[in-house]
Amino acid sequence: MASQTYRFSERIRTMRTNFSDLDIRFTIGDTRFQALNIIYEKFLRTVPSHSHGSGSYEIHYVPNGYGRARINGRFYDILPGTLYVTGPHVEHAQTPHLEDPMCEYCIYLKAEKRRRSQPVTGSEADGSGQILALLEKTPFWFGQDTHNVSPLVEDLFTELENRYTGYQLQVESLLRQILIRLVRNFEEKKGSGAPSGSLITTDKTAVIIEDYFLYEYQNLSLEELAVKLGLGTRQTERLLQKHYGKTFLQKKTEARMSAAAILLTDSSRSITSVAEALGYSSIEHFSSAFKNYYQVSPRQYRKEGAYHSFPLS
């Protein structure tokens, strides 16, 4: 335990470490997984409500700190040792506790079923089939980790940071083990109900778009997003319409308003500070935008504040 604490205290010097240049793929049974993003972050900001497409799974592990998650409209308290997964189409947002903000490891995987010339048989079929069935039937699970995921995640980051000889093979092995321990957590406590998603491929372009609206909602720009995607502004607008059915301005408003709803649940924040955190030039501009979106003013929203926190059990 002492060595794990030491290793974590070293990493906390970096507020955010993002491994997005990966070409890590592994298979379980008839399904191929690809690691799109593996991130460590000490949260000093709110992540607005968002969801991912079919075949996408985010594994969140919180070793230290506190916060609150809003998942499919419900609030959950985040404590040290919290483990949760958000699968296809699960709306989720989170905000850190200001005095002791949460630190999180996040593994973003996409899954794609492969066509096999021959069916899987024997022990491989028994083991992989159970894992995949549990994963597909549990697009959302939230609880305390009871199967020691922490050392596997630590080892995963050590391999990615140092890139020793053969690290790709080691990372693939660790990701398999993390998924196995994840579904073992599922077996002990059923996750909250959410629509099941099919294991089909997602486009890495979606990751770039989603990260942009999640992490840079203060200063969103169509031109900047177009540069990140390597497209023109008109192509970017068409892409957003095709994949999300929304314009850039609609996505921008959605990102800011989702973050606003979370920030306003923190009574220690003034409405002026919320407006500033979201990149609005004035409280009047923010209040007008909020009322147009939610049909109530920020002050009314905070006063009525009818939400319920679901503690870990």
mmCIF file of C-alpha atoms in Angstrom:
data_model
loop_
_atom_site.group_PDB
_atom_site.id
_atom_site.type_symbol
_atom_site.label_atom_id
_atom_site.label_comp_id
_atom_site.label_asym_id
_atom_site.label_seq_id
_atom_site.Cartn_x
_atom_site.Cartn_y
_atom_site.Cartn_z
ATOM 1 C CA MET A 1 0.000 0.000 0.000
ATOM 2 C CA ALA A 2 2.832 2.417 0.804
ATOM 3 C CA SER A 3 4.407 1.950 -2.639
ATOM 4 C CA GLN A 4 1.073 2.664 -4.358
ATOM 5 C CA THR A 5 0.642 5.878 -2.355
ATOM 6 C CA TYR A 6 4.147 6.979 -3.327
ATOM 7 C CA ARG A 7 3.573 6.320 -7.000
ATOM 8 C CA PHE A 8 0.328 8.283 -6.968
ATOM 9 C CA SER A 9 1.872 11.240 -5.130
ATOM 10 C CA GLU A 10 4.480 11.531 -7.884
ATOM 11 C CA ARG A 11 1.848 11.604 -10.625
ATOM 12 C CA ILE A 12 -0.264 14.231 -8.892
ATOM 13 C CA ARG A 13 2.352 16.833 -9.923
ATOM 14 C CA THR A 14 0.822 16.736 -13.409
ATOM 15 C CA MET A 15 -2.759 17.999 -13.420
ATOM 16 C CA ARG A 16 -3.611 16.181 -16.663
ATOM 17 C CA THR A 17 -1.864 13.414 -18.570
ATOM 18 C CA ASN A 18 -3.467 12.318 -21.820
ATOM 19 C CA PHE A 19 -2.377 9.357 -23.938
ATOM 20 C CA SER A 20 -4.279 9.770 -27.211
ATOM 21 C CA ASP A 21 -1.543 8.708 -29.661
ATOM 22 C CA LEU A 22 -2.206 5.037 -29.022
ATOM 23 C CA ASP A 23 -2.563 2.153 -31.428
ATOM 24 C CA ILE A 24 -3.484 -0.368 -28.758
ATOM 25 C CA ARG A 25 -5.918 -3.078 -29.849
ATOM 26 C CA PHE A 26 -6.868 -6.355 -28.217
ATOM 27 C CA THR A 27 -9.542 -8.966 -28.590
ATOM 28 C CA ILE A 28 -11.841 -10.813 -26.248
ATOM 29 C CA GLY A 29 -13.765 -13.559 -27.994
ATOM 30 C CA ASP A 30 -15.330 -12.174 -31.164
ATOM 31 C CA THR A 31 -14.919 -8.519 -30.151
ATOM 32 C CA ARG A 32 -11.979 -6.244 -30.886
ATOM 33 C CA PHE A 33 -11.309 -3.341 -28.520
ATOM 34 C CA GLN A 34 -9.298 -0.221 -29.289
ATOM 35 C CA ALA A 35 -7.995 2.220 -26.675
ATOM 36 C CA LEU A 36 -8.778 5.709 -27.987
ATOM 37 C CA ASN A 37 -7.886 7.781 -24.923
ATOM 38 C CA ILE A 38 -6.321 6.983 -21.570
ATOM 39 C CA ILE A 39 -6.311 9.998 -19.248
ATOM 40 C CA TYR A 40 -5.314 10.932 -15.722
ATOM 41 C CA GLU A 41 -6.655 14.239 -14.397
ATOM 42 C CA LYS A 42 -6.938 16.144 -11.157
ATOM 43 C CA PHE A 43 -10.238 17.937 -11.689
ATOM 44 C CA LEU A 44 -10.364 21.660 -11.160
ATOM 45 C CA ARG A 45 -13.255 22.106 -13.577
ATOM 46 C CA THR A 46 -16.712 20.771 -14.331
ATOM 47 C CA VAL A 47 -17.223 18.294 -17.175
ATOM 48 C CA PRO A 48 -20.568 19.110 -18.838
ATOM 49 C CA SER A 49 -23.167 16.485 -19.649
ATOM 50 C CA HIS A 50 -22.316 14.342 -22.666
ATOM 51 C CA SER A 51 -22.611 10.825 -24.035
ATOM 52 C CA HIS A 52 -20.732 8.593 -26.445
ATOM 53 C CA GLY A 53 -21.901 6.577 -29.413
ATOM 54 C CA SER A 54 -22.513 2.882 -29.921
ATOM 55 C CA GLY A 55 -19.583 0.679 -29.013
ATOM 56 C CA SER A 56 -17.973 3.293 -26.743
ATOM 57 C CA TYR A 57 -17.138 2.625 -23.091
ATOM 58 C CA GLU A 58 -15.513 4.936 -20.547
ATOM 59 C CA ILE A 59 -14.082 3.366 -17.402
ATOM 60 C CA HIS A 60 -13.652 5.895 -14.579
ATOM 61 C CA TYR A 61 -11.599 5.149 -11.464
ATOM 62 C CA VAL A 62 -11.168 7.740 -8.684
ATOM 63 C CA PRO A 63 -8.247 6.982 -6.305
ATOM 64 C CA ASN A 64 -8.407 10.260 -4.371
ATOM 65 C CA GLY A 65 -10.656 13.236 -3.740
ATOM 66 C CA TYR A 66 -14.357 13.931 -3.914
ATOM 67 C CA GLY A 67 -16.915 15.145 -6.399
ATOM 68 C CA ARG A 68 -20.354 14.539 -7.813
ATOM 69 C CA ALA A 69 -21.526 12.841 -11.003
ATOM 70 C CA ARG A 70 -24.832 13.370 -12.784
ATOM 71 C CA ILE A 71 -25.686 10.258 -14.771
ATOM 72 C CA ASN A 72 -28.920 9.834 -16.715
ATOM 73 C CA GLY A 73 -30.448 12.657 -14.662
ATOM 74 C CA ARG A 74 -29.448 11.338 -11.215
ATOM 75 C CA PHE A 75 -26.718 12.607 -8.909
ATOM 76 C CA TYR A 76 -24.095 10.321 -7.341
ATOM 77 C CA ASP A 77 -21.445 11.161 -4.753
ATOM 78 C CA ILE A 78 -17.878 10.403 -5.863
ATOM 79 C CA LEU A 79 -15.548 9.185 -3.094
ATOM 80 C CA PRO A 80 -12.027 7.717 -3.046
ATOM 81 C CA GLY A 81 -12.214 4.247 -4.568
ATOM 82 C CA THR A 82 -15.217 5.022 -6.788
ATOM 83 C CA LEU A 83 -15.369 2.979 -9.983
ATOM 84 C CA TYR A 84 -17.946 3.565 -12.679
ATOM 85 C CA VAL A 85 -18.508 2.807 -16.333
ATOM 86 C CA THR A 86 -20.496 4.865 -18.833
ATOM 87 C CA GLY A 87 -21.306 2.928 -21.970
ATOM 88 C CA PRO A 88 -23.152 3.797 -25.186
ATOM 89 C CA HIS A 89 -25.597 6.713 -25.004
ATOM 90 C CA VAL A 90 -25.313 7.162 -21.215
ATOM 91 C CA GLU A 91 -25.524 10.881 -20.384
ATOM 92 C CA HIS A 92 -22.957 11.832 -17.749
ATOM 93 C CA ALA A 93 -21.385 14.927 -16.212
ATOM 94 C CA GLN A 94 -19.211 15.515 -13.180
ATOM 95 C CA THR A 95 -17.939 18.282 -10.960
ATOM 96 C CA PRO A 96 -15.186 18.212 -8.313
ATOM 97 C CA HIS A 97 -15.477 19.158 -4.656
ATOM 98 C CA LEU A 98 -13.733 22.541 -4.417
ATOM 99 C CA GLU A 99 -11.834 21.811 -1.179
ATOM 100 C CA ASP A 100 -10.713 18.278 -2.070
ATOM 101 C CA PRO A 101 -11.126 17.787 -5.831
ATOM 102 C CA MET A 102 -11.274 14.310 -7.283
ATOM 103 C CA CYS A 103 -8.445 12.736 -9.245
ATOM 104 C CA GLU A 104 -9.561 10.355 -11.982
ATOM 105 C CA TYR A 105 -8.173 7.762 -14.326
ATOM 106 C CA CYS A 106 -10.347 7.442 -17.439
ATOM 107 C CA ILE A 107 -9.994 4.721 -20.080
ATOM 108 C CA TYR A 108 -11.972 5.280 -23.275
ATOM 109 C CA LEU A 109 -12.450 2.116 -25.329
ATOM 110 C CA LYS A 110 -14.363 1.353 -28.486
ATOM 111 C CA ALA A 111 -15.595 -2.147 -29.270
ATOM 112 C CA GLU A 112 -16.283 -3.775 -32.610
ATOM 113 C CA LYS A 113 -17.610 -7.254 -33.253
ATOM 114 C CA ARG A 114 -15.545 -9.222 -35.736
ATOM 115 C CA ARG A 115 -16.705 -11.807 -38.184
ATOM 116 C CA ARG A 116 -15.141 -15.196 -37.476
ATOM 117 C CA SER A 117 -14.688 -17.920 -40.029
ATOM 118 C CA GLN A 118 -15.218 -20.467 -37.250
ATOM 119 C CA PRO A 119 -17.177 -20.175 -33.993
ATOM 120 C CA VAL A 120 -15.323 -19.733 -30.707
ATOM 121 C CA THR A 121 -15.320 -22.979 -28.718
ATOM 122 C CA GLY A 122 -14.057 -24.426 -25.436
ATOM 123 C CA SER A 123 -12.727 -22.363 -22.539
ATOM 124 C CA GLU A 124 -12.305 -19.268 -24.730
ATOM 125 C CA ALA A 125 -16.017 -19.294 -25.541
ATOM 126 C CA ASP A 126 -17.025 -19.776 -21.899
ATOM 127 C CA GLY A 127 -14.806 -17.008 -20.497
ATOM 128 C CA SER A 128 -15.052 -14.404 -23.244
ATOM 129 C CA GLY A 129 -18.776 -14.898 -23.722
ATOM 130 C CA GLN A 130 -19.521 -14.143 -20.070
ATOM 131 C CA ILE A 131 -17.336 -11.039 -20.080
ATOM 132 C CA LEU A 132 -18.855 -9.617 -23.266
ATOM 133 C CA ALA A 133 -22.411 -10.431 -22.221
ATOM 134 C CA LEU A 134 -21.987 -8.655 -18.880
ATOM 135 C CA LEU A 135 -20.349 -5.656 -20.511
ATOM 136 C CA GLU A 136 -23.057 -5.304 -23.128
ATOM 137 C CA LYS A 137 -25.878 -5.741 -20.609
ATOM 138 C CA THR A 138 -24.372 -3.177 -18.213
ATOM 139 C CA PRO A 139 -23.892 0.111 -20.086
ATOM 140 C CA PHE A 140 -23.911 1.910 -16.733
ATOM 141 C CA TRP A 141 -22.526 0.801 -13.370
ATOM 142 C CA PHE A 142 -21.497 2.919 -10.376
ATOM 143 C CA GLY A 143 -20.027 1.769 -7.070
ATOM 144 C CA GLN A 144 -16.952 1.135 -4.949
ATOM 145 C CA ASP A 145 -14.257 -1.035 -6.511
ATOM 146 C CA THR A 146 -14.132 -4.394 -4.718
ATOM 147 C CA HIS A 147 -11.798 -6.204 -7.136
ATOM 148 C CA ASN A 148 -8.558 -4.233 -6.835
ATOM 149 C CA VAL A 149 -8.573 -2.313 -10.110
ATOM 150 C CA SER A 150 -6.193 0.325 -8.679
ATOM 151 C CA PRO A 151 -2.835 -1.522 -9.103
ATOM 152 C CA LEU A 152 -3.739 -2.491 -12.668
ATOM 153 C CA VAL A 153 -4.476 1.142 -13.565
ATOM 154 C CA GLU A 154 -1.234 2.265 -11.908
ATOM 155 C CA ASP A 155 0.734 -0.337 -13.881
ATOM 156 C CA LEU A 156 -1.048 0.749 -17.066
ATOM 157 C CA PHE A 157 0.113 4.349 -16.607
ATOM 158 C CA THR A 158 3.640 3.270 -15.697
ATOM 159 C CA GLU A 159 3.884 1.336 -18.962
ATOM 160 C CA LEU A 160 2.487 4.221 -21.029
ATOM 161 C CA GLU A 161 4.735 6.802 -19.365
ATOM 162 C CA ASN A 162 7.973 4.827 -19.704
ATOM 163 C CA ARG A 163 7.255 2.802 -22.866
ATOM 164 C CA TYR A 164 9.599 -0.001 -21.976
ATOM 165 C CA THR A 165 10.345 -2.706 -24.562
ATOM 166 C CA GLY A 166 7.156 -4.644 -25.192
ATOM 167 C CA TYR A 167 4.937 -2.077 -23.491
ATOM 168 C CA GLN A 168 2.203 -2.501 -26.114
ATOM 169 C CA LEU A 169 1.792 -6.167 -25.218
ATOM 170 C CA GLN A 170 1.817 -5.338 -21.519
ATOM 171 C CA VAL A 171 -0.801 -2.585 -21.979
ATOM 172 C CA GLU A 172 -3.049 -4.952 -23.944
ATOM 173 C CA SER A 173 -2.776 -7.503 -21.134
ATOM 174 C CA LEU A 174 -3.537 -4.913 -18.458
ATOM 175 C CA LEU A 175 -6.595 -3.633 -20.336
ATOM 176 C CA ARG A 176 -7.963 -7.170 -20.589
ATOM 177 C CA GLN A 177 -7.459 -7.644 -16.848
ATOM 178 C CA ILE A 178 -9.154 -4.315 -16.078
ATOM 179 C CA LEU A 179 -12.215 -5.351 -18.105
ATOM 180 C CA ILE A 180 -12.330 -8.702 -16.298
ATOM 181 C CA ARG A 181 -12.217 -7.038 -12.878
ATOM 182 C CA LEU A 182 -14.759 -4.488 -14.024
ATOM 183 C CA VAL A 183 -17.340 -7.149 -14.873
ATOM 184 C CA ARG A 184 -16.585 -8.944 -11.596
ATOM 185 C CA ASN A 185 -17.719 -5.730 -9.894
ATOM 186 C CA PHE A 186 -20.876 -5.902 -12.042
ATOM 187 C CA GLU A 187 -21.596 -9.406 -10.768
ATOM 188 C CA GLU A 188 -21.558 -8.316 -7.123
ATOM 189 C CA LYS A 189 -23.882 -5.354 -7.580
ATOM 190 C CA LYS A 190 -26.133 -4.738 -10.555
ATOM 191 C CA GLY A 191 -25.686 -1.409 -12.249
ATOM 192 C CA SER A 192 -28.420 1.178 -12.627
ATOM 193 C CA GLY A 193 -30.669 0.553 -15.608
ATOM 194 C CA ALA A 194 -29.763 2.099 -18.940
ATOM 195 C CA PRO A 195 -30.488 1.149 -22.534
ATOM 196 C CA SER A 196 -28.182 -1.570 -23.783
ATOM 197 C CA GLY A 197 -25.914 -0.599 -26.666
ATOM 198 C CA SER A 198 -24.583 -2.810 -29.427
ATOM 199 C CA LEU A 199 -20.858 -3.429 -29.817
ATOM 200 C CA ILE A 200 -20.154 -1.661 -33.086
ATOM 201 C CA THR A 201 -17.382 0.627 -34.219
ATOM 202 C CA THR A 202 -17.089 4.373 -33.522
ATOM 203 C CA ASP A 203 -15.079 6.978 -35.397
ATOM 204 C CA LYS A 204 -12.074 8.597 -33.748
ATOM 205 C CA THR A 205 -13.271 11.885 -35.254
ATOM 206 C CA ALA A 206 -16.066 11.745 -32.664
ATOM 207 C CA VAL A 207 -13.448 11.627 -29.885
ATOM 208 C CA ILE A 208 -11.845 14.854 -31.152
ATOM 209 C CA ILE A 209 -15.245 16.562 -31.331
ATOM 210 C CA GLU A 210 -16.412 15.330 -27.914
ATOM 211 C CA ASP A 211 -13.129 16.255 -26.198
ATOM 212 C CA TYR A 212 -13.294 19.742 -27.693
ATOM 213 C CA PHE A 213 -16.768 20.468 -26.326
ATOM 214 C CA LEU A 214 -15.923 18.845 -22.969
ATOM 215 C CA TYR A 215 -12.603 20.508 -22.235
ATOM 216 C CA GLU A 216 -12.740 23.837 -24.079
ATOM 217 C CA TYR A 217 -16.330 24.997 -23.623
ATOM 218 C CA GLN A 218 -15.146 28.395 -22.328
ATOM 219 C CA ASN A 219 -13.742 29.440 -25.708
ATOM 220 C CA LEU A 220 -15.428 27.323 -28.373
ATOM 221 C CA SER A 221 -14.818 28.287 -31.984
ATOM 222 C CA LEU A 222 -15.985 26.625 -35.191
ATOM 223 C CA GLU A 223 -12.752 27.657 -36.893
ATOM 224 C CA GLU A 224 -10.608 26.093 -34.158
ATOM 225 C CA LEU A 225 -12.581 22.842 -34.223
ATOM 226 C CA ALA A 226 -12.226 22.724 -38.007
ATOM 227 C CA VAL A 227 -8.429 23.025 -37.654
ATOM 228 C CA LYS A 228 -8.371 20.192 -35.095
ATOM 229 C CA LEU A 229 -10.316 17.983 -37.520
ATOM 230 C CA GLY A 230 -8.302 19.038 -40.553
ATOM 231 C CA LEU A 231 -11.465 20.208 -42.311
ATOM 232 C CA GLY A 232 -13.023 23.415 -43.556
ATOM 233 C CA THR A 233 -15.688 25.155 -41.499
ATOM 234 C CA ARG A 234 -18.484 24.098 -43.877
ATOM 235 C CA GLN A 235 -17.310 20.469 -43.768
ATOM 236 C CA THR A 236 -17.208 20.646 -39.980
ATOM 237 C CA GLU A 237 -20.766 21.986 -39.820
ATOM 238 C CA ARG A 238 -21.950 19.184 -42.118
ATOM 239 C CA LEU A 239 -20.132 16.616 -39.964
ATOM 240 C CA LEU A 240 -21.847 17.870 -36.805
ATOM 241 C CA GLN A 241 -25.227 17.761 -38.515
ATOM 242 C CA LYS A 242 -24.593 14.225 -39.783
ATOM 243 C CA HIS A 243 -23.359 12.696 -36.519
ATOM 244 C CA TYR A 244 -25.238 14.756 -33.915
ATOM 245 C CA GLY A 245 -28.113 16.372 -35.787
ATOM 246 C CA LYS A 246 -27.004 19.755 -34.406
ATOM 247 C CA THR A 247 -25.227 22.874 -35.591
ATOM 248 C CA PHE A 248 -21.988 24.076 -34.037
ATOM 249 C CA LEU A 249 -23.885 26.825 -32.205
ATOM 250 C CA GLN A 250 -26.347 24.270 -30.787
ATOM 251 C CA LYS A 251 -23.484 22.037 -29.597
ATOM 252 C CA LYS A 252 -21.736 25.057 -28.074
ATOM 253 C CA THR A 253 -24.862 26.132 -26.201
ATOM 254 C CA GLU A 254 -25.518 22.560 -25.050
ATOM 255 C CA ALA A 255 -21.983 22.205 -23.658
ATOM 256 C CA ARG A 256 -22.106 25.492 -21.760
ATOM 257 C CA MET A 257 -25.612 24.997 -20.394
ATOM 258 C CA SER A 258 -24.851 21.449 -19.239
ATOM 259 C CA ALA A 259 -21.838 22.767 -17.344
ATOM 260 C CA ALA A 260 -23.927 25.639 -15.948
ATOM 261 C CA ALA A 261 -26.534 23.252 -14.516
ATOM 262 C CA ILE A 262 -23.800 21.372 -12.642
ATOM 263 C CA LEU A 263 -21.988 24.487 -11.396
ATOM 264 C CA LEU A 264 -25.190 26.017 -10.051
ATOM 265 C CA THR A 265 -25.707 23.058 -7.693
ATOM 266 C CA ASP A 266 -22.636 24.305 -5.787
ATOM 267 C CA SER A 267 -24.128 26.894 -3.424
ATOM 268 C CA SER A 268 -20.668 28.276 -2.560
ATOM 269 C CA ARG A 269 -20.327 29.662 -6.094
ATOM 270 C CA SER A 270 -21.860 32.988 -6.997
ATOM 271 C CA ILE A 271 -23.795 33.215 -10.238
ATOM 272 C CA THR A 272 -21.220 35.740 -11.438
ATOM 273 C CA SER A 273 -18.411 33.205 -10.924
ATOM 274 C CA VAL A 274 -20.418 30.568 -12.817
ATOM 275 C CA ALA A 275 -20.815 32.977 -15.739
ATOM 276 C CA GLU A 276 -17.069 33.685 -15.704
ATOM 277 C CA ALA A 277 -16.186 29.969 -15.532
ATOM 278 C CA LEU A 278 -18.269 29.368 -18.651
ATOM 279 C CA GLY A 279 -16.642 32.184 -20.617
ATOM 280 C CA TYR A 280 -19.542 34.662 -20.639
ATOM 281 C CA SER A 281 -18.607 38.333 -20.798
ATOM 282 C CA SER A 282 -21.296 39.369 -18.305
ATOM 283 C CA ILE A 283 -23.778 37.882 -15.848
ATOM 284 C CA GLU A 284 -26.595 39.424 -17.906
ATOM 285 C CA HIS A 285 -25.468 37.589 -21.046
ATOM 286 C CA PHE A 286 -25.208 34.325 -19.123
ATOM 287 C CA SER A 287 -28.585 34.746 -17.397
ATOM 288 C CA SER A 288 -30.307 35.459 -20.702
ATOM 289 C CA ALA A 289 -28.737 32.411 -22.380
ATOM 290 C CA PHE A 290 -29.598 30.191 -19.403
ATOM 291 C CA LYS A 291 -33.228 31.324 -19.297
ATOM 292 C CA ASN A 292 -33.618 30.788 -23.039
ATOM 293 C CA TYR A 293 -32.299 27.236 -22.649
ATOM 294 C CA TYR A 294 -33.979 26.094 -19.422
ATOM 295 C CA GLN A 295 -36.984 28.459 -19.292
ATOM 296 C CA VAL A 296 -35.985 29.612 -15.792
ATOM 297 C CA SER A 297 -33.356 32.045 -14.547
ATOM 298 C CA PRO A 298 -30.135 30.763 -12.934
ATOM 299 C CA ARG A 299 -31.357 32.111 -9.584
ATOM 300 C CA GLN A 300 -34.697 30.279 -9.898
ATOM 301 C CA TYR A 301 -32.943 27.096 -11.001
ATOM 302 C CA ARG A 302 -30.678 27.206 -7.947
ATOM 303 C CA LYS A 303 -33.569 28.049 -5.598
ATOM 304 C CA GLU A 304 -35.819 25.256 -6.880
ATOM 305 C CA GLY A 305 -32.806 22.888 -7.134
ATOM 306 C CA ALA A 306 -34.802 19.640 -7.019
ATOM 307 C CA TYR A 307 -32.134 17.013 -7.352
ATOM 308 C CA HIS A 308 -31.291 13.963 -5.300
ATOM 309 C CA SER A 309 -27.869 12.612 -4.456
ATOM 310 C CA PHE A 310 -27.447 8.841 -4.614
ATOM 311 C CA PRO A 311 -24.710 7.758 -2.155
ATOM 312 C CA LEU A 312 -22.579 4.705 -2.776
ATOM 313 C CA SER A 313 -23.818 1.504 -1.206
#
